[in-house]
Tab-separated table of N, CA and C in Angstrom:
chain	number	residue	atom	x	y	z
O	1	ASN	N	145.111	112.573	46.007
O	1	ASN	CA	143.708	112.777	45.722
O	1	ASN	C	143.298	114.161	46.221
O	2	ASN	N	142.657	114.934	45.372
O	2	ASN	CA	142.245	116.291	45.738
O	2	ASN	C	141.298	116.337	46.922
O	3	VAL	N	140.412	115.366	47.042
O	3	VAL	CA	139.443	115.350	48.137
O	3	VAL	C	140.159	115.216	49.476
O	4	VAL	N	141.125	114.328	49.561
O	4	VAL	CA	141.860	114.102	50.805
O	4	VAL	C	142.718	115.315	51.150
O	5	GLN	N	143.305	115.945	50.153
O	5	GLN	CA	144.184	117.086	50.391
O	5	GLN	C	143.457	118.289	50.982
O	6	ARG	N	142.172	118.360	50.804
O	6	ARG	CA	141.393	119.479	51.360
O	6	ARG	C	141.216	119.369	52.873
O	7	GLY	N	141.470	118.200	53.412
O	7	GLY	CA	141.363	118.015	54.861
O	7	GLY	C	139.933	117.821	55.346
O	8	LEU	N	139.785	117.806	56.644
O	8	LEU	CA	138.491	117.589	57.285
O	8	LEU	C	137.597	118.807	57.071
O	9	ARG	N	136.447	118.592	56.470
O	9	ARG	CA	135.504	119.680	56.180
O	9	ARG	C	134.224	119.584	57.000
O	10	ILE	N	134.008	118.457	57.623
O	10	ILE	CA	132.775	118.227	58.375
O	10	ILE	C	133.108	118.261	59.862
O	11	PRO	N	132.407	119.071	60.645
O	11	PRO	CA	132.700	119.115	62.080
O	11	PRO	C	132.273	117.811	62.767
O	12	LEU	N	133.252	117.157	63.377
O	12	LEU	CA	133.008	115.885	64.059
O	12	LEU	C	133.363	116.021	65.537
O	13	GLN	N	132.727	115.229	66.349
O	13	GLN	CA	132.976	115.266	67.787
O	13	GLN	C	133.247	113.854	68.287
O	14	VAL	N	134.397	113.655	68.917
O	14	VAL	CA	134.711	112.386	69.572
O	14	VAL	C	134.094	112.458	70.957
O	15	PHE	N	133.385	111.410	71.354
O	15	PHE	CA	132.731	111.422	72.657
O	15	PHE	C	132.851	110.054	73.316
O	16	PHE	N	132.655	110.016	74.603
O	16	PHE	CA	132.700	108.769	75.362
O	16	PHE	C	131.322	108.529	75.963
O	17	SER	N	130.831	107.314	75.786
O	17	SER	CA	129.528	106.958	76.349
O	17	SER	C	129.698	105.707	77.202
O	18	ASP	N	128.609	105.192	77.711
O	18	ASP	CA	128.672	103.972	78.511
O	18	ASP	C	129.114	102.764	77.678
O	19	LYS	N	129.100	102.905	76.353
O	19	LYS	CA	129.542	101.821	75.462
O	19	LYS	C	130.972	102.025	74.964
O	20	GLY	N	131.594	103.167	75.275
O	20	GLY	CA	132.959	103.437	74.842
O	20	GLY	C	133.040	104.660	73.955
O	21	TRP	N	134.144	104.778	73.211
O	21	TRP	CA	134.389	105.929	72.352
O	21	TRP	C	133.577	105.863	71.069
O	22	GLY	N	133.196	107.025	70.588
O	22	GLY	CA	132.462	107.113	69.332
O	22	GLY	C	132.674	108.475	68.694
O	23	VAL	N	132.116	108.654	67.519
O	23	VAL	CA	132.193	109.918	66.796
O	23	VAL	C	130.795	110.270	66.339
O	24	ARG	N	130.474	111.531	66.457
O	24	ARG	CA	129.202	112.001	65.904
O	24	ARG	C	129.465	113.273	65.111
O	25	THR	N	128.611	113.504	64.161
O	25	THR	CA	128.728	114.713	63.355
O	25	THR	C	127.896	115.808	64.006
O	26	LEU	N	128.303	117.030	63.786
O	26	LEU	CA	127.570	118.168	64.336
O	26	LEU	C	126.655	118.802	63.291
O	27	VAL	N	126.711	118.259	62.062
O	27	VAL	CA	125.855	118.720	60.967
O	27	VAL	C	125.428	117.502	60.161
O	28	PRO	N	124.316	117.581	59.436
O	28	PRO	CA	123.933	116.459	58.564
O	28	PRO	C	124.976	116.253	57.461
O	29	ILE	N	125.190	114.993	57.079
O	29	ILE	CA	126.130	114.660	56.011
O	29	ILE	C	125.346	114.050	54.856
O	30	GLN	N	125.524	114.596	53.661
O	30	GLN	CA	124.863	114.044	52.483
O	30	GLN	C	125.483	112.703	52.123
O	31	ALA	N	124.679	111.826	51.554
O	31	ALA	CA	125.176	110.532	51.089
O	31	ALA	C	126.311	110.740	50.090
O	32	GLN	N	127.285	109.831	50.103
O	32	GLN	CA	128.429	109.839	49.198
O	32	GLN	C	129.414	110.985	49.462
O	33	THR	N	129.314	111.653	50.606
O	33	THR	CA	130.226	112.734	50.952
O	33	THR	C	131.475	112.154	51.606
O	34	PHE	N	132.644	112.631	51.186
O	34	PHE	CA	133.896	112.227	51.814
O	34	PHE	C	133.926	112.819	53.222
O	35	VAL	N	134.230	111.987	54.212
O	35	VAL	CA	134.261	112.460	55.595
O	35	VAL	C	135.697	112.732	56.020
O	36	CYS	N	136.554	111.733	56.023
O	36	CYS	CA	137.977	111.944	56.298
O	36	CYS	C	138.748	110.667	55.994
O	37	GLU	N	140.059	110.802	55.872
O	37	GLU	CA	140.890	109.638	55.606
O	37	GLU	C	141.245	108.945	56.914
O	38	TYR	N	141.570	107.663	56.829
O	38	TYR	CA	142.021	106.900	57.986
O	38	TYR	C	143.532	107.048	58.065
O	39	VAL	N	144.034	107.651	59.131
O	39	VAL	CA	145.456	107.966	59.269
O	39	VAL	C	146.086	107.043	60.299
O	40	GLY	N	147.286	106.590	60.001
O	40	GLY	CA	148.021	105.767	60.958
O	40	GLY	C	149.332	105.292	60.380
O	41	GLU	N	150.021	104.494	61.150
O	41	GLU	CA	151.290	103.911	60.729
O	41	GLU	C	150.994	102.696	59.856
O	42	VAL	N	151.569	102.673	58.664
O	42	VAL	CA	151.383	101.523	57.781
O	42	VAL	C	152.443	100.489	58.133
O	43	CYS	N	151.997	99.311	58.491
O	43	CYS	CA	152.918	98.219	58.786
O	43	CYS	C	152.345	96.953	58.151
O	44	HIS	N	153.016	95.863	58.329
O	44	HIS	CA	152.567	94.612	57.735
O	44	HIS	C	152.078	93.663	58.820
O	45	ASP	N	151.283	92.707	58.388
O	45	ASP	CA	150.684	91.717	59.278
O	45	ASP	C	151.668	91.155	60.302
O	46	GLU	N	152.829	90.744	59.829
O	46	GLU	CA	153.810	90.123	60.723
O	46	GLU	C	154.268	91.093	61.805
O	47	GLU	N	154.451	92.370	61.450
O	47	GLU	CA	154.867	93.382	62.422
O	47	GLU	C	153.775	93.602	63.471
O	48	VAL	N	152.515	93.632	63.042
O	48	VAL	CA	151.395	93.806	63.965
O	48	VAL	C	151.329	92.629	64.932
O	49	GLU	N	151.484	91.420	64.416
O	49	GLU	CA	151.465	90.233	65.284
O	49	GLU	C	152.601	90.288	66.300
O	50	SER	N	153.754	90.783	65.880
O	50	SER	CA	154.894	90.926	66.778
O	50	SER	C	154.595	91.947	67.874
O	51	LYS	N	153.943	93.072	67.517
O	51	LYS	CA	153.580	94.087	68.514
O	51	LYS	C	152.606	93.515	69.544
O	52	TYR	N	151.633	92.742	69.074
O	52	TYR	CA	150.677	92.128	70.001
O	52	TYR	C	151.386	91.141	70.919
O	53	ALA	N	152.323	90.396	70.373
O	53	ALA	CA	153.068	89.418	71.173
O	53	ALA	C	153.856	90.113	72.283
O	54	ARG	N	154.381	91.315	72.016
O	54	ARG	CA	155.131	92.077	73.017
O	54	ARG	C	154.205	92.899	73.900
O	55	GLU	N	152.910	92.808	73.680
O	55	GLU	CA	151.867	93.513	74.429
O	55	GLU	C	151.926	95.021	74.283
O	56	GLU	N	152.590	95.519	73.228
O	56	GLU	CA	152.584	96.948	72.955
O	56	GLU	C	151.186	97.420	72.562
O	57	MET	N	150.410	96.512	71.998
O	57	MET	CA	149.098	96.878	71.476
O	57	MET	C	147.989	96.122	72.205
O	58	LYS	N	148.231	95.773	73.429
O	58	LYS	CA	147.298	94.938	74.182
O	58	LYS	C	145.856	95.474	74.149
O	59	ASP	N	145.688	96.769	74.338
O	59	ASP	CA	144.349	97.347	74.396
O	59	ASP	C	143.962	98.086	73.116
O	60	SER	N	144.698	97.855	72.043
O	60	SER	CA	144.450	98.587	70.802
O	60	SER	C	143.558	97.786	69.858
O	61	ASP	N	142.577	98.459	69.337
O	61	ASP	CA	141.779	97.852	68.273
O	61	ASP	C	141.520	98.892	67.188
O	62	TYR	N	142.573	99.619	66.852
O	62	TYR	CA	142.506	100.666	65.845
O	62	TYR	C	143.223	100.246	64.574
O	63	LEU	N	143.024	99.021	64.150
O	63	LEU	CA	143.699	98.492	62.968
O	63	LEU	C	142.745	98.473	61.779
O	64	LEU	N	143.220	98.979	60.656
O	64	LEU	CA	142.474	98.900	59.408
O	64	LEU	C	143.237	97.944	58.518
O	65	ASP	N	142.645	96.819	58.256
O	65	ASP	CA	143.283	95.753	57.480
O	65	ASP	C	143.105	96.040	55.995
O	66	LEU	N	144.211	96.251	55.294
O	66	LEU	CA	144.169	96.466	53.849
O	66	LEU	C	144.392	95.115	53.195
O	67	ASP	N	143.318	94.411	52.965
O	67	ASP	CA	143.400	93.051	52.452
O	67	ASP	C	144.253	93.010	51.194
O	68	GLY	N	145.282	92.222	51.255
O	68	GLY	CA	146.230	92.145	50.147
O	68	GLY	C	145.811	91.202	49.047
O	69	GLY	N	144.555	90.862	48.964
O	69	GLY	CA	144.088	89.987	47.897
O	69	GLY	C	144.713	88.611	47.961
O	70	GLY	N	144.793	88.054	49.173
O	70	GLY	CA	145.346	86.719	49.334
O	70	GLY	C	146.826	86.704	49.683
O	71	VAL	N	147.455	87.870	49.713
O	71	VAL	CA	148.869	87.945	50.095
O	71	VAL	C	148.961	87.772	51.609
O	72	ASP	N	149.888	86.917	52.054
O	72	ASP	CA	149.993	86.619	53.484
O	72	ASP	C	150.354	87.836	54.339
O	73	ASP	N	151.417	88.526	54.004
O	73	ASP	CA	151.883	89.641	54.824
O	73	ASP	C	151.428	90.961	54.213
O	74	HIS	N	150.125	91.227	54.270
O	74	HIS	CA	149.567	92.422	53.640
O	74	HIS	C	149.634	93.635	54.578
O	75	PRO	N	149.501	94.845	54.016
O	75	PRO	CA	149.583	96.061	54.829
O	75	PRO	C	148.400	96.223	55.774
O	76	VAL	N	148.688	96.854	56.902
O	76	VAL	CA	147.699	97.174	57.923
O	76	VAL	C	147.964	98.610	58.355
O	77	VAL	N	146.918	99.403	58.555
O	77	VAL	CA	147.087	100.756	59.077
O	77	VAL	C	146.798	100.696	60.572
O	78	ASP	N	147.813	101.035	61.366
O	78	ASP	CA	147.725	101.007	62.827
O	78	ASP	C	147.560	102.439	63.329
O	79	ALA	N	146.383	102.786	63.804
O	79	ALA	CA	146.098	104.147	64.262
O	79	ALA	C	146.179	104.277	65.776
O	80	ALA	N	146.785	103.304	66.458
O	80	ALA	CA	146.847	103.340	67.918
O	80	ALA	C	147.658	104.519	68.440
O	81	ARG	N	148.829	104.751	67.887
O	81	ARG	CA	149.692	105.836	68.370
O	81	ARG	C	149.659	107.064	67.465
O	82	ILE	N	149.524	106.839	66.176
O	82	ILE	CA	149.473	107.929	65.200
O	82	ILE	C	148.150	107.766	64.474
O	83	GLY	N	147.197	108.612	64.762
O	83	GLY	CA	145.896	108.453	64.130
O	83	GLY	C	145.096	109.737	64.187
O	84	ASN	N	143.880	109.656	63.726
O	84	ASN	CA	142.981	110.801	63.769
O	84	ASN	C	141.592	110.324	64.189
O	85	VAL	N	140.618	111.168	64.020
O	85	VAL	CA	139.256	110.881	64.449
O	85	VAL	C	138.687	109.623	63.777
O	86	ALA	N	139.167	109.282	62.607
O	86	ALA	CA	138.637	108.131	61.867
O	86	ALA	C	138.820	106.820	62.619
O	87	ARG	N	139.791	106.746	63.514
O	87	ARG	CA	140.003	105.487	64.239
O	87	ARG	C	138.822	105.120	65.130
O	88	PHE	N	137.946	106.067	65.402
O	88	PHE	CA	136.764	105.784	66.224
O	88	PHE	C	135.520	105.482	65.394
O	89	PHE	N	135.608	105.558	64.073
O	89	PHE	CA	134.437	105.348	63.218
O	89	PHE	C	133.836	103.959	63.349
O	90	ASN	N	134.639	102.940	63.469
O	90	ASN	CA	134.118	101.577	63.456
O	90	ASN	C	133.725	101.076	64.839
O	91	HIS	N	133.611	101.958	65.801
O	91	HIS	CA	133.303	101.552	67.162
O	91	HIS	C	131.831	101.759	67.504
O	92	SER	N	130.956	101.461	66.580
O	92	SER	CA	129.537	101.656	66.804
O	92	SER	C	128.799	100.324	66.815
O	93	CYS	N	127.868	100.199	67.736
O	93	CYS	CA	127.016	99.004	67.761
O	93	CYS	C	126.043	99.031	66.582
O	94	GLU	N	125.725	100.227	66.126
O	94	GLU	CA	124.821	100.411	64.985
O	94	GLU	C	125.475	101.371	63.997
O	95	PRO	N	126.449	100.911	63.210
O	95	PRO	CA	127.153	101.823	62.294
O	95	PRO	C	126.213	102.447	61.273
O	96	ASN	N	126.457	103.710	60.985
O	96	ASN	CA	125.615	104.394	60.008
O	96	ASN	C	126.449	105.143	58.973
O	97	LEU	N	127.737	104.886	58.944
O	97	LEU	CA	128.610	105.462	57.935
O	97	LEU	C	129.123	104.309	57.094
O	98	GLU	N	128.670	104.260	55.862
O	98	GLU	CA	129.000	103.127	54.991
O	98	GLU	C	129.765	103.591	53.781
O	99	LYS	N	130.306	102.608	53.040
O	99	LYS	CA	131.058	102.903	51.811
O	99	LYS	C	130.209	103.656	50.823
């Protein structure tokens, strides 16, 4: 996709507050603007469950579930070890970045 290949175009700042990690923009973002892709290791449900069982991911909540449309072992993007700023997008009590 040409939009993704252009890379990050909006200046973003990862910050820590009393509620945990978050991301804020340093400039206004127009509606429907591409912000960035979610980057991580693509694995399957069973592999993720195995990692949790071994406690490799005990404190990780950087999983993007790619619903397989009813498929049991569907893909999951794990951004715990390999990721980018997007892994902090869903960590808001009041999210304001929507589809």
